[in-house]
């Protein structure tokens, strides 16, 4: 009897051990990837002027913490640059997914 309970407990434990962490690590992995990608893109292409918190202001770069641009305006700025000829990233960042993730990242810098 004791042995039977023991083996039921063991198999329940094995079931839990197998199922739970797999779903967790899958969903975690997805989140981390989205965040890391946008951050990596930003670090690569934007940090030099805007800084990691958006306030560096190199070459007169706008303070992204206080920016009021809409998603579409940010998107257009990334794609076409601004009227000063800054940020022409059209040929460098060309996937919609990358641009969208940068838009979210830029907005996440706001207070
Ligand atoms: C060479 C320096 C430089 C780099 C690199 C750069 N920017 Fe800019 N950014 C600027 C300047 C300059 C402005 C415009 C400031 C102005 O017109 O008042 C600006 C403005 C902006 C604005 C408009 C904010 C507002 O409210 O007016 C956004 C959004 C923006 N940048 C996002 C980005 C993103 C995203 C990247 C990377 C893909 C990037 N920038 C890379 C210099 C840079």
PDB file of C-alpha atoms and ligand atoms in Angstrom:
ATOM      1  CA  UNK A   1       0.000   0.000   0.000  1.00  0.00           C
ATOM      2  CA  UNK A   2       2.717   2.453   0.992  1.00  0.00           C
ATOM      3  CA  UNK A   3       4.592   1.464  -2.109  1.00  0.00           C
ATOM      4  CA  UNK A   4       1.546   2.082  -4.304  1.00  0.00           C
ATOM      5  CA  UNK A   5       0.976   5.606  -2.923  1.00  0.00           C
ATOM      6  CA  UNK A   6       4.624   6.257  -3.388  1.00  0.00           C
ATOM      7  CA  UNK A   7       4.533   5.353  -7.034  1.00  0.00           C
ATOM      8  CA  UNK A   8       1.362   7.369  -7.634  1.00  0.00           C
ATOM      9  CA  UNK A   9       3.053  10.359  -6.052  1.00  0.00           C
ATOM     10  CA  UNK A  10       6.127   9.766  -8.125  1.00  0.00           C
ATOM     11  CA  UNK A  11       4.254   9.547 -11.392  1.00  0.00           C
ATOM     12  CA  UNK A  12       2.219  12.659 -10.526  1.00  0.00           C
ATOM     13  CA  UNK A  13       5.451  14.428  -9.807  1.00  0.00           C
ATOM     14  CA  UNK A  14       6.952  13.306 -13.074  1.00  0.00           C
ATOM     15  CA  UNK A  15       3.839  14.506 -14.949  1.00  0.00           C
ATOM     16  CA  UNK A  16       4.123  17.901 -13.310  1.00  0.00           C
ATOM     17  CA  UNK A  17       7.822  18.079 -13.824  1.00  0.00           C
ATOM     18  CA  UNK A  18       7.404  17.366 -17.491  1.00  0.00           C
ATOM     19  CA  UNK A  19       4.394  19.465 -18.383  1.00  0.00           C
ATOM     20  CA  UNK A  20       4.609  22.660 -16.352  1.00  0.00           C
ATOM     21  CA  UNK A  21       8.135  23.887 -17.045  1.00  0.00           C
ATOM     22  CA  UNK A  22       7.837  23.310 -20.784  1.00  0.00           C
ATOM     23  CA  UNK A  23       4.844  25.644 -21.178  1.00  0.00           C
ATOM     24  CA  UNK A  24       6.509  28.157 -18.880  1.00  0.00           C
ATOM     25  CA  UNK A  25       9.799  28.249 -20.674  1.00  0.00           C
ATOM     26  CA  UNK A  26       8.038  28.509 -24.031  1.00  0.00           C
ATOM     27  CA  UNK A  27       6.006  31.558 -23.120  1.00  0.00           C
ATOM     28  CA  UNK A  28       8.909  33.128 -21.264  1.00  0.00           C
ATOM     29  CA  UNK A  29      11.210  32.598 -24.188  1.00  0.00           C
ATOM     30  CA  UNK A  30       8.772  34.350 -26.521  1.00  0.00           C
ATOM     31  CA  UNK A  31       8.516  37.401 -24.254  1.00  0.00           C
ATOM     32  CA  UNK A  32      12.237  37.696 -23.719  1.00  0.00           C
ATOM     33  CA  UNK A  33      12.897  37.421 -27.444  1.00  0.00           C
ATOM     34  CA  UNK A  34      10.511  40.231 -28.355  1.00  0.00           C
ATOM     35  CA  UNK A  35      12.003  42.522 -25.757  1.00  0.00           C
ATOM     36  CA  UNK A  36      15.597  41.611 -26.507  1.00  0.00           C
ATOM     37  CA  UNK A  37      15.169  42.070 -30.251  1.00  0.00           C
ATOM     38  CA  UNK A  38      13.754  45.576 -29.966  1.00  0.00           C
ATOM     39  CA  UNK A  39      16.333  46.542 -27.402  1.00  0.00           C
ATOM     40  CA  UNK A  40      19.149  45.160 -29.532  1.00  0.00           C
ATOM     41  CA  UNK A  41      17.866  47.040 -32.576  1.00  0.00           C
ATOM     42  CA  UNK A  42      17.558  50.225 -30.565  1.00  0.00           C
ATOM     43  CA  UNK A  43      21.047  49.797 -29.107  1.00  0.00           C
ATOM     44  CA  UNK A  44      22.450  49.236 -32.557  1.00  0.00           C
ATOM     45  CA  UNK A  45      20.681  51.995 -34.488  1.00  0.00           C
ATOM     46  CA  UNK A  46      19.319  54.570 -32.071  1.00  0.00           C
ATOM     47  CA  UNK A  47      21.276  54.572 -28.816  1.00  0.00           C
ATOM     48  CA  UNK A  48      24.163  56.644 -30.216  1.00  0.00           C
ATOM     49  CA  UNK A  49      21.965  59.746 -30.521  1.00  0.00           C
ATOM     50  CA  UNK A  50      18.991  59.060 -28.271  1.00  0.00           C
ATOM     51  CA  UNK A  51      20.649  57.097 -25.428  1.00  0.00           C
ATOM     52  CA  UNK A  52      19.234  53.988 -23.773  1.00  0.00           C
ATOM     53  CA  UNK A  53      16.672  56.066 -21.828  1.00  0.00           C
ATOM     54  CA  UNK A  54      15.866  58.358 -24.763  1.00  0.00           C
ATOM     55  CA  UNK A  55      17.342  61.526 -23.239  1.00  0.00           C
ATOM     56  CA  UNK A  56      20.923  61.634 -24.577  1.00  0.00           C
ATOM     57  CA  UNK A  57      20.140  64.305 -27.182  1.00  0.00           C
ATOM     58  CA  UNK A  58      23.225  63.880 -29.387  1.00  0.00           C
ATOM     59  CA  UNK A  59      23.040  65.967 -32.596  1.00  0.00           C
ATOM     60  CA  UNK A  60      19.847  67.515 -31.260  1.00  0.00           C
ATOM     61  CA  UNK A  61      18.083  64.159 -31.085  1.00  0.00           C
ATOM     62  CA  UNK A  62      14.586  64.479 -29.657  1.00  0.00           C
ATOM     63  CA  UNK A  63      13.974  63.456 -26.058  1.00  0.00           C
ATOM     64  CA  UNK A  64      11.991  60.257 -26.527  1.00  0.00           C
ATOM     65  CA  UNK A  65      10.803  60.291 -22.908  1.00  0.00           C
ATOM     66  CA  UNK A  66       8.648  63.337 -23.588  1.00  0.00           C
ATOM     67  CA  UNK A  67       7.812  62.603 -27.219  1.00  0.00           C
ATOM     68  CA  UNK A  68       4.104  62.742 -27.977  1.00  0.00           C
ATOM     69  CA  UNK A  69       4.249  61.079 -31.376  1.00  0.00           C
ATOM     70  CA  UNK A  70       1.645  58.513 -32.321  1.00  0.00           C
ATOM     71  CA  UNK A  71       2.628  54.998 -33.356  1.00  0.00           C
ATOM     72  CA  UNK A  72       2.239  55.969 -36.984  1.00  0.00           C
ATOM     73  CA  UNK A  73       4.374  59.095 -36.633  1.00  0.00           C
ATOM     74  CA  UNK A  74       7.137  57.147 -34.903  1.00  0.00           C
ATOM     75  CA  UNK A  75       6.903  54.533 -37.613  1.00  0.00           C
ATOM     76  CA  UNK A  76       7.221  57.155 -40.335  1.00  0.00           C
ATOM     77  CA  UNK A  77      10.160  58.805 -38.573  1.00  0.00           C
ATOM     78  CA  UNK A  78      11.984  55.475 -38.430  1.00  0.00           C
ATOM     79  CA  UNK A  79      11.187  54.715 -42.049  1.00  0.00           C
ATOM     80  CA  UNK A  80      11.701  58.081 -43.695  1.00  0.00           C
ATOM     81  CA  UNK A  81      13.742  60.051 -41.204  1.00  0.00           C
ATOM     82  CA  UNK A  82      12.790  63.565 -40.206  1.00  0.00           C
ATOM     83  CA  UNK A  83      12.927  66.882 -42.059  1.00  0.00           C
ATOM     84  CA  UNK A  84      16.546  67.395 -40.946  1.00  0.00           C
ATOM     85  CA  UNK A  85      17.647  64.321 -42.831  1.00  0.00           C
ATOM     86  CA  UNK A  86      18.282  62.417 -39.623  1.00  0.00           C
ATOM     87  CA  UNK A  87      17.411  58.769 -39.214  1.00  0.00           C
ATOM     88  CA  UNK A  88      17.012  57.514 -42.726  1.00  0.00           C
ATOM     89  CA  UNK A  89      16.596  53.919 -41.668  1.00  0.00           C
ATOM     90  CA  UNK A  90      14.426  52.791 -44.522  1.00  0.00           C
ATOM     91  CA  UNK A  91      17.144  50.641 -46.058  1.00  0.00           C
ATOM     92  CA  UNK A  92      18.626  49.468 -42.783  1.00  0.00           C
ATOM     93  CA  UNK A  93      15.569  48.459 -40.769  1.00  0.00           C
ATOM     94  CA  UNK A  94      13.201  47.187 -43.374  1.00  0.00           C
ATOM     95  CA  UNK A  95      10.963  44.594 -41.819  1.00  0.00           C
ATOM     96  CA  UNK A  96       7.616  45.751 -40.446  1.00  0.00           C
ATOM     97  CA  UNK A  97       8.148  43.474 -37.447  1.00  0.00           C
ATOM     98  CA  UNK A  98      11.403  45.212 -36.576  1.00  0.00           C
ATOM     99  CA  UNK A  99       9.896  48.662 -37.029  1.00  0.00           C
ATOM    100  CA  UNK A 100       6.834  47.732 -34.953  1.00  0.00           C
ATOM    101  CA  UNK A 101       9.001  46.402 -32.149  1.00  0.00           C
ATOM    102  CA  UNK A 102      11.049  49.620 -32.226  1.00  0.00           C
ATOM    103  CA  UNK A 103       7.865  51.688 -32.027  1.00  0.00           C
ATOM    104  CA  UNK A 104       6.868  49.788 -28.864  1.00  0.00           C
ATOM    105  CA  UNK A 105      10.363  50.153 -27.458  1.00  0.00           C
ATOM    106  CA  UNK A 106      10.432  53.902 -28.124  1.00  0.00           C
ATOM    107  CA  UNK A 107       7.053  54.263 -26.417  1.00  0.00           C
ATOM    108  CA  UNK A 108       8.220  52.193 -23.446  1.00  0.00           C
ATOM    109  CA  UNK A 109      10.811  54.908 -22.737  1.00  0.00           C
ATOM    110  CA  UNK A 110       8.068  57.406 -21.872  1.00  0.00           C
ATOM    111  CA  UNK A 111       7.344  58.200 -18.232  1.00  0.00           C
TER     112      UNK A 111
HETATM  113  C1  LIG B   1      22.202  60.455 -35.992  1.00  0.00           C
HETATM  114  C2  LIG B   1      21.470  60.623 -34.757  1.00  0.00           C
HETATM  115  C3  LIG B   1      20.162  59.864 -34.607  1.00  0.00           C
HETATM  116  C4  LIG B   1      19.961  58.515 -34.662  1.00  0.00           C
HETATM  117  C5  LIG B   1      20.999  57.426 -34.885  1.00  0.00           C
HETATM  118  C6  LIG B   1      18.554  58.288 -34.410  1.00  0.00           C
HETATM  119  N1  LIG B   1      17.927  59.485 -34.214  1.00  0.00           N
HETATM  120 FE1  LIG B   1      15.948  59.743 -33.801  1.00  0.00          FE
HETATM  121  N2  LIG B   1      16.202  61.735 -33.868  1.00  0.00           N
HETATM  122  C7  LIG B   1      17.390  62.399 -34.148  1.00  0.00           C
HETATM  123  C8  LIG B   1      17.117  63.812 -34.327  1.00  0.00           C
HETATM  124  C9  LIG B   1      18.155  64.881 -34.638  1.00  0.00           C
HETATM  125  C10 LIG B   1      15.722  63.988 -34.188  1.00  0.00           C
HETATM  126  C11 LIG B   1      14.868  65.234 -34.413  1.00  0.00           C
HETATM  127  C12 LIG B   1      14.892  66.261 -33.416  1.00  0.00           C
HETATM  128  C13 LIG B   1      14.001  67.380 -33.893  1.00  0.00           C
HETATM  129  O1  LIG B   1      13.692  67.463 -35.091  1.00  0.00           O
HETATM  130  O2  LIG B   1      13.586  68.157 -33.053  1.00  0.00           O
HETATM  131  C14 LIG B   1      15.177  62.669 -33.874  1.00  0.00           C
HETATM  132  C15 LIG B   1      13.835  62.434 -33.630  1.00  0.00           C
HETATM  133  C16 LIG B   1      13.298  61.186 -33.396  1.00  0.00           C
HETATM  134  C17 LIG B   1      11.906  60.929 -33.125  1.00  0.00           C
HETATM  135  C18 LIG B   1      10.820  61.977 -33.036  1.00  0.00           C
HETATM  136  C19 LIG B   1      10.474  62.298 -31.623  1.00  0.00           C
HETATM  137  C20 LIG B   1       9.599  63.501 -31.531  1.00  0.00           C
HETATM  138  O3  LIG B   1       8.671  63.470 -30.706  1.00  0.00           O
HETATM  139  O4  LIG B   1       9.845  64.482 -32.241  1.00  0.00           O
HETATM  140  C21 LIG B   1      11.766  59.590 -32.955  1.00  0.00           C
HETATM  141  C22 LIG B   1      10.479  58.839 -32.630  1.00  0.00           C
HETATM  142  C23 LIG B   1      13.065  58.995 -33.134  1.00  0.00           C
HETATM  143  N3  LIG B   1      13.977  59.991 -33.395  1.00  0.00           N
HETATM  144  C24 LIG B   1      13.324  57.664 -33.066  1.00  0.00           C
HETATM  145  C25 LIG B   1      14.533  57.085 -33.421  1.00  0.00           C
HETATM  146  C26 LIG B   1      14.736  55.685 -33.539  1.00  0.00           C
HETATM  147  C27 LIG B   1      13.692  54.623 -33.256  1.00  0.00           C
HETATM  148  C28 LIG B   1      16.025  55.506 -33.926  1.00  0.00           C
HETATM  149  C29 LIG B   1      16.702  54.205 -34.286  1.00  0.00           C
HETATM  150  C30 LIG B   1      16.064  53.419 -35.305  1.00  0.00           C
HETATM  151  C31 LIG B   1      16.637  56.813 -34.041  1.00  0.00           C
HETATM  152  N4  LIG B   1      15.695  57.752 -33.720  1.00  0.00           N
HETATM  153  C32 LIG B   1      17.960  57.041 -34.376  1.00  0.00           C
HETATM  154  C33 LIG B   1      18.630  61.824 -34.224  1.00  0.00           C
HETATM  155  C34 LIG B   1      18.872  60.480 -34.336  1.00  0.00           C
END
